[in-house]
Amino acid sequence: MQPMSLGTIAEVVDGRLEQVPDADAIVTGPLVVDSRKVTPGALFVAFDGERADGHDYAAGAVAAGAAGVLGSRPCGAPAVLVSDVLAALAKLTRWQTARMRGVTRIGVTGSSGKTSTKDLFAQVLARAGVTHATAGSQNNEIGVPLTVASCPADARFLVLEMGARGIGHLTYLTDMAPLDVAVVLNVGAAHVGEFGSKEDTAKAKGELPASLTAHGLAVLNADDALVAPMAARTSAQVVFFGRCETAQIRATDVSVDEGGRAAFLLTTPAGQARVQLQLLGEHHVSNALAVAAVAHHSGLAPAEIADALSHAVASTGSRMQRHDRPDGVTVIDDAYNANPDSMAAALRALAAMRAGRRTVAVLGEMRELGAGSAGEHRTVGALAAELGTDIVVAVGDGDAAHTAAGARDGGAQTHLVTNRQAAARLLEDLLRPGDLVIVKASLSAGLQALVKDLVAAPT
């Protein structure tokens, strides 16, 4: 965090000082919302949440080294008090971003692939300068301020993953952290239950390029019929990426090896270069092109972009990460998130990696799909069967039954279990050496724990 006194913070957020013996005491560390992660000089932000009240931990946070607290009521520690902590956080973030110098702020959104793409950005743009990116998937009204506050003073690039749960959410985020570059990856069925339709999702995602000034850069997916028209919503320069001939940043000659890794010829206005991705799944080609577009705009040569993309690895957990067991079973962990589009991408990756092995798809439930949820789950099961998946294990006590029905009707060997413990017991008996297993589900399905069980199984 840019060094600020508690007194200055109070002025910026329209707060008042409480139990602060020295208004000139400097906050030098990051913003922290978890008292267990406090470092010397940090500002502890106390939220009154559904499960815990941060104010109860404020005194302990200061004892652990925090310079003070941003909260909404007295908490037995030096504090800046406001009526609305979230609104204060937005004001503080807006103040900080306005004082950043020499930093290109890049926002990334999309129905799927945001985190993987953000991780690619962090590794590729590091070739051009110090790059700071969102940790994990902290992409909301709390995560964006945390990322901005932890940006080092010598950063050239700040990469912000930005998620939305409805109309106006991305506008809220870009108001507090105005962007120089807006990247829209795709519009899919994720969160349709919250947005209402794909068209409403596109309206919300389009707020990102719409936020740019004429000096900005909008990077849009030319292959997505709901993303490409967003060009009309911005006054900024527009660069398209994709496989179609109209894209300035394009992939041709795409292939996928037996390890599930895609290769392609990258074409940019400055030339061409071959890319061999380390990430699993052909869907990462589109993500890589988005990164290449920004890297090209930032001055990197095609050969350097291709080399950086070819060396980049998955750095956030549970996203197509491969684990090879001593008994020959391979487990692909993609259990962090799921929607119809990412489910399809994962199943296609599984099929591409088959190479004569028996394939097992362990599919948890997808959340926030609204009235069409049952049909979407059935479609995923049917696709698994169509792609030749040998065994489908549907996990959950709700729409998982529809996944199982779709797979069974398609001819796949199918099992339905209600929870991850039952899945673990089933798989312990079912799996045999050489099997290729993918685990895919929304985070709330809890299948990350199943992955740990599977990876820890026979030694």
Short mmCIF file of C-alpha atoms in Angstrom, two decimals:
data_model
loop_
_atom_site.label_atom_id
_atom_site.label_comp_id
_atom_site.label_asym_id
_atom_site.label_seq_id
_atom_site.Cartn_x
_atom_site.Cartn_y
_atom_site.Cartn_z
CA MET A 1 0.00 0.00 0.00
CA GLN A 2 1.24 3.50 -0.78
CA PRO A 3 2.41 4.86 2.59
CA MET A 4 -0.39 6.91 4.17
CA SER A 5 -0.96 8.25 7.64
CA LEU A 6 -4.06 7.23 9.54
CA GLY A 7 -5.06 10.88 9.48
CA THR A 8 -4.84 11.03 5.70
CA ILE A 9 -6.83 7.80 5.38
CA ALA A 10 -9.55 9.33 7.56
CA GLU A 11 -9.70 12.37 5.27
CA VAL A 12 -9.83 10.26 2.11
CA VAL A 13 -12.66 7.99 3.34
CA ASP A 14 -14.58 10.69 5.23
CA GLY A 15 -13.98 8.88 8.51
CA ARG A 16 -13.05 9.84 12.05
CA LEU A 17 -10.15 8.73 14.19
CA GLU A 18 -10.87 6.60 17.25
CA GLN A 19 -8.24 5.78 19.90
CA VAL A 20 -5.48 7.02 17.59
CA PRO A 21 -2.71 8.58 19.71
CA ASP A 22 -0.79 9.77 16.63
CA ALA A 23 -2.67 10.77 13.48
CA ASP A 24 0.67 10.77 11.64
CA ALA A 25 1.20 7.04 12.24
CA ILE A 26 1.96 5.55 8.83
CA VAL A 27 0.32 2.57 7.19
CA THR A 28 3.03 0.95 5.10
CA GLY A 29 1.73 -2.57 4.68
CA PRO A 30 -1.12 -4.09 2.68
CA LEU A 31 -4.85 -4.06 3.31
CA VAL A 32 -5.79 -7.18 5.25
CA VAL A 33 -9.26 -8.62 5.91
CA ASP A 34 -8.03 -11.75 7.71
CA SER A 35 -6.36 -11.00 11.05
CA ARG A 36 -4.24 -14.14 10.68
CA LYS A 37 -2.53 -12.57 7.65
CA VAL A 38 -1.54 -9.29 9.28
CA THR A 39 1.97 -8.04 8.59
CA PRO A 40 3.74 -5.07 10.22
CA GLY A 41 2.29 -1.75 9.08
CA ALA A 42 -0.86 -3.24 7.55
CA LEU A 43 -4.33 -1.71 7.68
CA PHE A 44 -6.81 -4.25 9.02
CA VAL A 45 -10.23 -3.87 7.38
CA ALA A 46 -12.99 -5.02 9.73
CA PHE A 47 -16.15 -6.27 8.06
CA ASP A 48 -19.21 -7.38 9.97
CA GLY A 49 -19.86 -10.52 7.95
CA GLU A 50 -22.36 -13.35 8.02
CA ARG A 51 -19.98 -15.75 9.76
CA ALA A 52 -17.72 -13.45 11.76
CA ASP A 53 -17.38 -9.82 12.81
CA GLY A 54 -13.93 -8.49 12.00
CA HIS A 55 -14.20 -5.96 14.80
CA ASP A 56 -13.85 -8.83 17.26
CA TYR A 57 -10.38 -9.50 15.87
CA ALA A 58 -9.23 -5.90 15.47
CA ALA A 59 -7.30 -5.58 18.75
CA GLY A 60 -5.48 -8.83 17.98
CA ALA A 61 -4.63 -7.57 14.49
CA VAL A 62 -3.06 -4.42 15.91
CA ALA A 63 -1.19 -6.48 18.49
CA ALA A 64 0.18 -8.54 15.61
CA GLY A 65 1.56 -5.42 13.91
CA ALA A 66 -1.26 -3.68 12.06
CA ALA A 67 -0.90 0.10 12.10
CA GLY A 68 -4.62 0.53 12.57
CA VAL A 69 -8.12 -0.57 11.67
CA LEU A 70 -10.71 0.55 9.15
CA GLY A 71 -14.05 -0.26 10.72
CA SER A 72 -17.56 0.88 11.49
CA ARG A 73 -17.53 0.88 15.30
CA PRO A 74 -15.04 1.22 18.19
CA CYS A 75 -13.05 -1.98 18.57
CA GLY A 76 -10.49 -1.38 21.32
CA ALA A 77 -7.75 -0.44 18.86
CA PRO A 78 -6.56 2.60 16.86
CA ALA A 79 -9.13 2.94 14.08
CA VAL A 80 -10.57 5.00 11.27
CA LEU A 81 -14.34 4.71 11.68
CA VAL A 82 -16.85 5.06 8.86
CA SER A 83 -20.52 4.26 8.42
CA ASP A 84 -19.90 1.94 5.45
CA VAL A 85 -16.61 0.03 5.34
CA LEU A 86 -17.10 -1.21 1.76
CA ALA A 87 -17.77 2.30 0.46
CA ALA A 88 -14.72 3.56 2.35
CA LEU A 89 -12.62 0.85 0.77
CA ALA A 90 -13.74 2.00 -2.67
CA LYS A 91 -12.81 5.61 -1.87
CA LEU A 92 -9.40 4.54 -0.63
CA THR A 93 -8.80 2.44 -3.75
CA ARG A 94 -9.86 5.30 -6.01
CA TRP A 95 -7.43 7.62 -4.21
CA GLN A 96 -4.58 5.13 -4.60
CA THR A 97 -5.13 4.38 -8.28
CA ALA A 98 -5.29 8.10 -9.08
CA ARG A 99 -1.76 8.43 -7.71
CA MET A 100 -0.22 5.50 -9.55
CA ARG A 101 2.42 6.60 -12.04
CA GLY A 102 3.74 4.56 -14.94
CA VAL A 103 1.39 1.64 -14.25
CA THR A 104 -0.79 0.12 -16.97
CA ARG A 105 -3.97 -1.15 -15.33
CA ILE A 106 -5.44 -4.18 -17.10
CA GLY A 107 -8.88 -5.57 -16.27
CA VAL A 108 -9.85 -9.12 -17.27
CA THR A 109 -13.41 -10.45 -17.29
CA GLY A 110 -15.38 -13.26 -18.89
CA SER A 111 -17.76 -16.06 -18.02
CA SER A 112 -14.87 -18.51 -17.76
CA GLY A 113 -11.08 -18.50 -17.88
CA LYS A 114 -10.49 -15.26 -15.97
CA THR A 115 -8.13 -16.69 -13.38
CA SER A 116 -6.09 -18.81 -15.79
CA THR A 117 -5.75 -15.84 -18.14
CA LYS A 118 -4.77 -13.55 -15.29
CA ASP A 119 -2.04 -16.04 -14.38
CA LEU A 120 -0.81 -16.05 -17.98
CA PHE A 121 -0.72 -12.25 -17.96
CA ALA A 122 1.40 -12.26 -14.81
CA GLN A 123 4.00 -14.52 -16.39
CA VAL A 124 4.07 -13.08 -19.91
CA LEU A 125 4.04 -9.37 -19.08
CA ALA A 126 6.85 -9.93 -16.57
CA ARG A 127 9.07 -10.07 -19.67
CA ALA A 128 8.30 -6.36 -20.19
CA GLY A 129 8.37 -5.11 -16.61
CA VAL A 130 7.34 -5.71 -13.02
CA THR A 131 3.83 -7.17 -13.07
CA HIS A 132 1.42 -7.43 -10.17
CA ALA A 133 -1.75 -9.52 -10.50
CA THR A 134 -4.77 -10.58 -8.50
CA ALA A 135 -4.01 -13.36 -6.03
CA GLY A 136 -6.18 -16.42 -6.56
CA SER A 137 -9.66 -15.32 -7.61
CA GLN A 138 -10.05 -12.16 -5.54
CA ASN A 139 -12.07 -10.45 -8.24
CA ASN A 140 -14.86 -8.64 -6.38
CA GLU A 141 -15.45 -5.38 -4.51
CA ILE A 142 -13.10 -6.53 -1.75
CA GLY A 143 -10.55 -8.41 -3.82
CA VAL A 144 -9.87 -5.56 -6.25
CA PRO A 145 -8.97 -3.09 -3.46
CA LEU A 146 -6.70 -5.72 -1.86
CA THR A 147 -4.90 -6.19 -5.18
CA VAL A 148 -4.53 -2.48 -5.83
CA ALA A 149 -3.22 -1.85 -2.31
CA SER A 150 -0.56 -4.56 -2.62
CA CYS A 151 0.78 -3.30 -5.96
CA PRO A 152 4.50 -2.50 -5.62
CA ALA A 153 5.71 1.02 -6.34
CA ASP A 154 7.91 -0.14 -9.24
CA ALA A 155 5.17 -2.06 -11.06
CA ARG A 156 4.68 -1.44 -14.77
CA PHE A 157 1.57 -3.61 -15.07
CA LEU A 158 -1.33 -4.17 -12.67
CA VAL A 159 -3.55 -7.07 -13.75
CA LEU A 160 -6.98 -7.08 -12.14
CA GLU A 161 -9.31 -10.04 -12.47
CA MET A 162 -12.82 -8.60 -12.38
CA GLY A 163 -15.97 -10.64 -11.80
CA ALA A 164 -19.60 -9.62 -11.92
CA ARG A 165 -22.77 -10.98 -10.39
CA GLY A 166 -25.11 -8.52 -12.07
CA ILE A 167 -25.53 -5.32 -14.04
CA GLY A 168 -23.44 -2.47 -12.63
CA HIS A 169 -20.89 -4.59 -10.77
CA LEU A 170 -18.07 -4.04 -13.26
CA THR A 171 -18.89 -0.34 -13.42
CA TYR A 172 -18.48 -0.25 -9.63
CA LEU A 173 -15.07 -1.94 -9.90
CA THR A 174 -13.81 0.26 -12.73
CA ASP A 175 -14.99 3.40 -10.96
CA MET A 176 -12.65 2.60 -8.08
CA ALA A 177 -9.85 1.28 -10.30
CA PRO A 178 -10.06 2.92 -13.76
CA LEU A 179 -8.53 0.77 -16.49
CA ASP A 180 -6.13 1.42 -19.32
CA VAL A 181 -6.84 -1.97 -20.92
CA ALA A 182 -10.09 -3.96 -20.79
CA VAL A 183 -10.05 -7.64 -21.79
CA VAL A 184 -13.28 -9.58 -22.37
CA LEU A 185 -12.69 -13.30 -22.87
CA ASN A 186 -16.14 -14.74 -23.50
CA VAL A 187 -19.81 -14.74 -22.57
CA GLY A 188 -21.30 -18.06 -21.56
CA ALA A 189 -23.95 -19.62 -19.39
CA ALA A 190 -22.09 -19.09 -16.12
CA HIS A 191 -24.28 -17.25 -13.58
CA VAL A 192 -27.26 -17.09 -15.93
CA GLY A 193 -29.33 -17.70 -12.81
CA GLU A 194 -28.13 -14.32 -11.53
CA PHE A 195 -28.01 -12.37 -14.81
CA GLY A 196 -31.16 -13.80 -16.41
CA SER A 197 -29.76 -14.59 -19.87
CA LYS A 198 -26.56 -14.64 -21.90
CA GLU A 199 -27.58 -11.32 -23.41
CA ASP A 200 -27.83 -9.78 -19.94
CA THR A 201 -24.45 -11.33 -19.10
CA ALA A 202 -23.01 -9.65 -22.20
CA LYS A 203 -24.53 -6.34 -21.13
CA ALA A 204 -22.77 -6.64 -17.78
CA LYS A 205 -19.42 -7.79 -19.21
CA GLY A 206 -19.56 -4.96 -21.74
CA GLU A 207 -19.27 -2.47 -18.89
CA LEU A 208 -15.53 -3.19 -18.87
CA PRO A 209 -14.70 -1.81 -22.35
CA ALA A 210 -17.38 0.85 -21.91
CA SER A 211 -15.42 2.23 -18.95
CA LEU A 212 -12.35 3.06 -21.04
CA THR A 213 -11.39 6.52 -22.22
CA ALA A 214 -10.35 7.22 -25.82
CA HIS A 215 -6.75 6.57 -24.75
CA GLY A 216 -7.50 3.01 -23.62
CA LEU A 217 -7.36 -0.37 -25.31
CA ALA A 218 -10.25 -2.85 -25.55
CA VAL A 219 -9.17 -6.44 -26.23
CA LEU A 220 -12.16 -8.46 -27.45
CA ASN A 221 -12.79 -12.05 -28.54
CA ALA A 222 -13.64 -11.97 -32.24
CA ASP A 223 -14.87 -15.58 -32.10
CA ASP A 224 -17.58 -14.83 -29.53
CA ALA A 225 -20.76 -13.42 -31.06
CA LEU A 226 -21.67 -11.67 -27.80
CA VAL A 227 -18.22 -10.18 -27.17
CA ALA A 228 -17.25 -8.80 -30.58
CA PRO A 229 -20.15 -6.29 -30.68
CA MET A 230 -18.85 -4.70 -27.47
CA ALA A 231 -16.55 -2.70 -29.75
CA ALA A 232 -19.50 -0.36 -30.28
CA ARG A 233 -19.64 0.38 -26.55
CA THR A 234 -16.18 1.91 -26.25
CA SER A 235 -14.36 4.97 -27.57
CA ALA A 236 -11.03 3.22 -27.01
CA GLN A 237 -8.85 1.50 -29.58
CA VAL A 238 -10.12 -2.05 -30.20
CA VAL A 239 -8.00 -5.11 -30.87
CA PHE A 240 -9.65 -8.43 -31.69
CA PHE A 241 -8.18 -11.83 -30.88
CA GLY A 242 -9.36 -15.22 -32.07
CA ARG A 243 -9.11 -17.82 -34.81
CA CYS A 244 -11.14 -15.98 -37.42
CA GLU A 245 -9.39 -14.03 -40.18
CA THR A 246 -10.66 -10.68 -38.93
CA ALA A 247 -8.70 -10.97 -35.67
CA GLN A 248 -5.47 -8.99 -35.53
CA ILE A 249 -4.08 -11.45 -32.98
CA ARG A 250 -4.81 -14.86 -34.43
CA ALA A 251 -4.16 -18.56 -33.91
CA THR A 252 -3.87 -20.96 -36.85
CA ASP A 253 -2.61 -24.52 -37.25
CA VAL A 254 -3.94 -25.48 -33.80
CA SER A 255 -3.17 -28.98 -32.54
CA VAL A 256 -3.45 -30.81 -29.23
CA ASP A 257 -0.91 -33.43 -28.14
CA GLU A 258 -1.61 -36.59 -26.13
CA GLY A 259 -0.84 -34.68 -22.96
CA GLY A 260 -3.75 -32.34 -23.67
CA ARG A 261 -1.50 -29.37 -24.43
CA ALA A 262 -2.33 -27.13 -27.38
CA ALA A 263 0.13 -25.73 -29.91
CA PHE A 264 -0.55 -23.07 -32.54
CA LEU A 265 0.96 -20.50 -34.85
CA LEU A 266 0.59 -17.04 -33.33
CA THR A 267 0.04 -14.26 -35.84
CA THR A 268 0.38 -10.59 -34.87
CA PRO A 269 0.80 -7.39 -36.90
CA ALA A 270 4.52 -7.67 -36.09
CA GLY A 271 4.98 -11.24 -37.32
CA GLN A 272 4.46 -14.88 -36.41
CA ALA A 273 5.84 -17.41 -33.93
CA ARG A 274 5.02 -20.94 -32.75
CA VAL A 275 3.48 -21.45 -29.31
CA GLN A 276 3.44 -24.70 -27.33
CA LEU A 277 1.28 -24.23 -24.26
CA GLN A 278 1.97 -26.09 -21.03
CA LEU A 279 -1.63 -25.64 -19.86
CA LEU A 280 -4.07 -28.51 -20.38
CA GLY A 281 -6.97 -28.00 -22.76
CA GLU A 282 -7.49 -26.45 -26.19
CA HIS A 283 -9.66 -23.73 -24.64
CA HIS A 284 -6.48 -22.06 -23.36
CA VAL A 285 -5.62 -21.04 -26.94
CA SER A 286 -8.20 -18.26 -26.71
CA ASN A 287 -6.89 -17.17 -23.31
CA ALA A 288 -3.35 -17.10 -24.65
CA LEU A 289 -4.39 -14.94 -27.59
CA ALA A 290 -5.91 -12.36 -25.24
CA VAL A 291 -2.62 -12.18 -23.38
CA ALA A 292 -0.67 -11.99 -26.64
CA ALA A 293 -2.78 -9.02 -27.74
CA VAL A 294 -1.86 -7.00 -24.67
CA ALA A 295 1.77 -8.13 -24.80
CA HIS A 296 1.99 -7.03 -28.44
CA HIS A 297 0.47 -3.66 -27.53
CA SER A 298 3.06 -3.37 -24.75
CA GLY A 299 5.97 -3.77 -27.17
CA LEU A 300 6.94 -7.43 -26.86
CA ALA A 301 8.07 -9.11 -30.09
CA PRO A 302 6.16 -12.15 -31.38
CA ALA A 303 9.04 -14.51 -30.57
CA GLU A 304 9.23 -13.31 -26.99
CA ILE A 305 5.47 -13.49 -26.54
CA ALA A 306 5.47 -17.04 -27.89
CA ASP A 307 8.37 -18.07 -25.67
CA ALA A 308 6.71 -16.62 -22.56
CA LEU A 309 3.40 -18.32 -23.35
CA SER A 310 5.21 -21.59 -24.02
CA HIS A 311 6.84 -21.52 -20.58
CA ALA A 312 3.83 -20.33 -18.58
CA VAL A 313 2.29 -22.78 -16.13
CA ALA A 314 -0.92 -23.05 -14.13
CA SER A 315 -0.21 -21.12 -10.95
CA THR A 316 -3.62 -21.02 -9.26
CA GLY A 317 -4.81 -24.29 -7.76
CA SER A 318 -7.53 -26.63 -9.04
CA ARG A 319 -7.46 -25.44 -12.62
CA MET A 320 -6.57 -28.30 -14.96
CA GLN A 321 -3.63 -29.33 -12.79
CA ARG A 322 -2.20 -32.78 -13.39
CA HIS A 323 -1.26 -35.26 -10.67
CA ASP A 324 0.36 -38.59 -11.60
CA ARG A 325 -0.02 -41.27 -8.93
CA PRO A 326 2.60 -43.97 -8.39
CA ASP A 327 0.08 -46.61 -9.46
CA GLY A 328 -0.28 -45.04 -12.91
CA VAL A 329 -3.56 -43.22 -12.33
CA THR A 330 -3.54 -39.61 -13.53
CA VAL A 331 -5.83 -37.13 -11.76
CA ILE A 332 -6.67 -33.81 -13.41
CA ASP A 333 -7.83 -31.29 -10.81
CA ASP A 334 -10.29 -28.78 -12.25
CA ALA A 335 -12.49 -28.58 -9.17
CA TYR A 336 -12.36 -24.85 -8.46
CA ASN A 337 -15.22 -23.73 -10.67
CA ALA A 338 -17.64 -25.00 -13.29
CA ASN A 339 -20.21 -23.83 -15.78
CA PRO A 340 -21.55 -25.44 -18.97
CA ASP A 341 -18.80 -23.97 -21.15
CA SER A 342 -15.90 -24.88 -18.88
CA MET A 343 -17.38 -28.35 -18.30
CA ALA A 344 -17.41 -28.90 -22.06
CA ALA A 345 -13.84 -27.66 -22.37
CA ALA A 346 -12.68 -29.98 -19.59
CA LEU A 347 -14.41 -33.01 -21.12
CA ARG A 348 -12.87 -32.29 -24.52
CA ALA A 349 -9.44 -32.01 -22.88
CA LEU A 350 -10.02 -35.38 -21.23
CA ALA A 351 -10.90 -36.92 -24.59
CA ALA A 352 -7.81 -35.41 -26.23
CA MET A 353 -5.56 -36.89 -23.53
CA ARG A 354 -7.07 -40.39 -23.73
CA ALA A 355 -4.34 -42.07 -25.83
CA GLY A 356 -5.78 -45.53 -25.20
CA ARG A 357 -6.36 -45.01 -21.49
CA ARG A 358 -9.67 -45.52 -19.71
CA THR A 359 -11.22 -42.13 -18.94
CA VAL A 360 -13.23 -41.27 -15.84
CA ALA A 361 -15.12 -37.97 -15.47
CA VAL A 362 -16.08 -37.07 -11.89
CA LEU A 363 -18.59 -34.27 -12.33
CA GLY A 364 -20.00 -32.24 -9.46
CA GLU A 365 -22.89 -29.84 -9.71
CA MET A 366 -22.79 -26.44 -11.38
CA ARG A 367 -24.29 -23.52 -9.50
CA GLU A 368 -26.22 -20.35 -10.39
CA LEU A 369 -27.67 -21.62 -13.68
CA GLY A 370 -31.25 -20.63 -12.92
CA ALA A 371 -34.29 -22.31 -14.43
CA GLY A 372 -32.26 -24.10 -17.09
CA SER A 373 -29.98 -25.83 -14.61
CA ALA A 374 -31.45 -29.33 -15.03
CA GLY A 375 -31.14 -29.17 -18.80
CA GLU A 376 -27.57 -27.85 -18.66
CA HIS A 377 -26.55 -30.71 -16.37
CA ARG A 378 -28.17 -33.27 -18.67
CA THR A 379 -26.34 -31.73 -21.64
CA VAL A 380 -22.99 -32.04 -19.84
CA GLY A 381 -23.66 -35.71 -19.12
CA ALA A 382 -24.69 -36.32 -22.73
CA LEU A 383 -21.52 -34.62 -23.99
CA ALA A 384 -19.36 -36.80 -21.74
CA ALA A 385 -20.92 -39.87 -23.35
CA GLU A 386 -20.67 -38.43 -26.85
CA LEU A 387 -16.95 -37.80 -26.38
CA GLY A 388 -16.43 -41.41 -25.42
CA THR A 389 -15.84 -40.97 -21.70
CA ASP A 390 -15.71 -44.50 -20.31
CA ILE A 391 -17.09 -43.80 -16.84
CA VAL A 392 -19.07 -40.82 -15.56
CA VAL A 393 -19.43 -40.30 -11.81
CA ALA A 394 -22.01 -37.61 -11.02
CA VAL A 395 -21.68 -36.16 -7.53
CA GLY A 396 -24.42 -34.27 -5.68
CA ASP A 397 -27.92 -34.54 -4.28
CA GLY A 398 -29.60 -32.19 -6.75
CA ASP A 399 -28.94 -31.68 -10.45
CA ALA A 400 -26.23 -34.34 -10.46
CA ALA A 401 -29.04 -36.78 -11.20
CA HIS A 402 -29.59 -35.01 -14.52
CA THR A 403 -25.88 -35.25 -15.35
CA ALA A 404 -26.05 -38.98 -14.66
CA ALA A 405 -29.19 -39.34 -16.78
CA GLY A 406 -27.59 -37.58 -19.75
CA ALA A 407 -24.51 -39.75 -19.56
CA ARG A 408 -26.46 -42.97 -19.08
CA ASP A 409 -28.77 -42.22 -21.99
CA GLY A 410 -25.68 -41.62 -24.12
CA GLY A 411 -24.31 -45.04 -23.32
CA ALA A 412 -21.61 -44.24 -20.78
CA GLN A 413 -21.09 -46.36 -17.69
CA THR A 414 -22.59 -44.09 -15.05
CA HIS A 415 -22.62 -43.79 -11.28
CA LEU A 416 -24.53 -41.30 -9.11
CA VAL A 417 -23.37 -40.52 -5.57
CA THR A 418 -24.59 -37.82 -3.22
CA ASN A 419 -21.32 -36.48 -1.81
CA ARG A 420 -17.57 -36.50 -2.11
CA GLN A 421 -17.11 -39.12 0.64
CA ALA A 422 -19.29 -41.55 -1.29
CA ALA A 423 -17.40 -40.66 -4.47
CA ALA A 424 -14.08 -41.41 -2.77
CA ARG A 425 -15.31 -44.83 -1.65
CA LEU A 426 -16.63 -45.62 -5.12
CA LEU A 427 -13.46 -44.53 -6.88
CA GLU A 428 -11.27 -46.48 -4.49
CA ASP A 429 -12.84 -49.66 -5.85
CA LEU A 430 -13.39 -48.43 -9.40
CA LEU A 431 -10.04 -47.02 -10.44
CA ARG A 432 -7.28 -49.18 -11.86
CA PRO A 433 -3.70 -48.44 -12.95
CA GLY A 434 -3.49 -46.32 -16.08
CA ASP A 435 -6.86 -44.60 -15.65
CA LEU A 436 -7.17 -40.92 -16.57
CA VAL A 437 -9.50 -39.08 -14.18
CA ILE A 438 -10.81 -35.52 -14.25
CA VAL A 439 -12.61 -33.88 -11.34
CA LYS A 440 -14.73 -30.88 -12.26
CA ALA A 441 -17.32 -28.94 -10.23
CA SER A 442 -18.32 -25.58 -8.84
CA LEU A 443 -16.33 -24.64 -5.74
CA SER A 444 -19.30 -25.02 -3.40
CA ALA A 445 -19.60 -28.69 -4.40
CA GLY A 446 -16.48 -29.32 -2.29
CA LEU A 447 -14.71 -31.64 -4.72
CA GLN A 448 -11.30 -30.09 -4.05
CA ALA A 449 -11.28 -32.33 -0.99
CA LEU A 450 -12.03 -35.32 -3.22
CA VAL A 451 -9.00 -34.47 -5.35
CA LYS A 452 -6.82 -34.56 -2.23
CA ASP A 453 -8.28 -37.96 -1.40
CA LEU A 454 -7.57 -39.26 -4.89
CA VAL A 455 -4.06 -37.86 -5.09
CA ALA A 456 -3.21 -39.32 -1.69
CA ALA A 457 -4.61 -42.75 -2.61
CA PRO A 458 -2.36 -45.77 -3.26
CA THR A 459 1.37 -45.18 -2.99
#
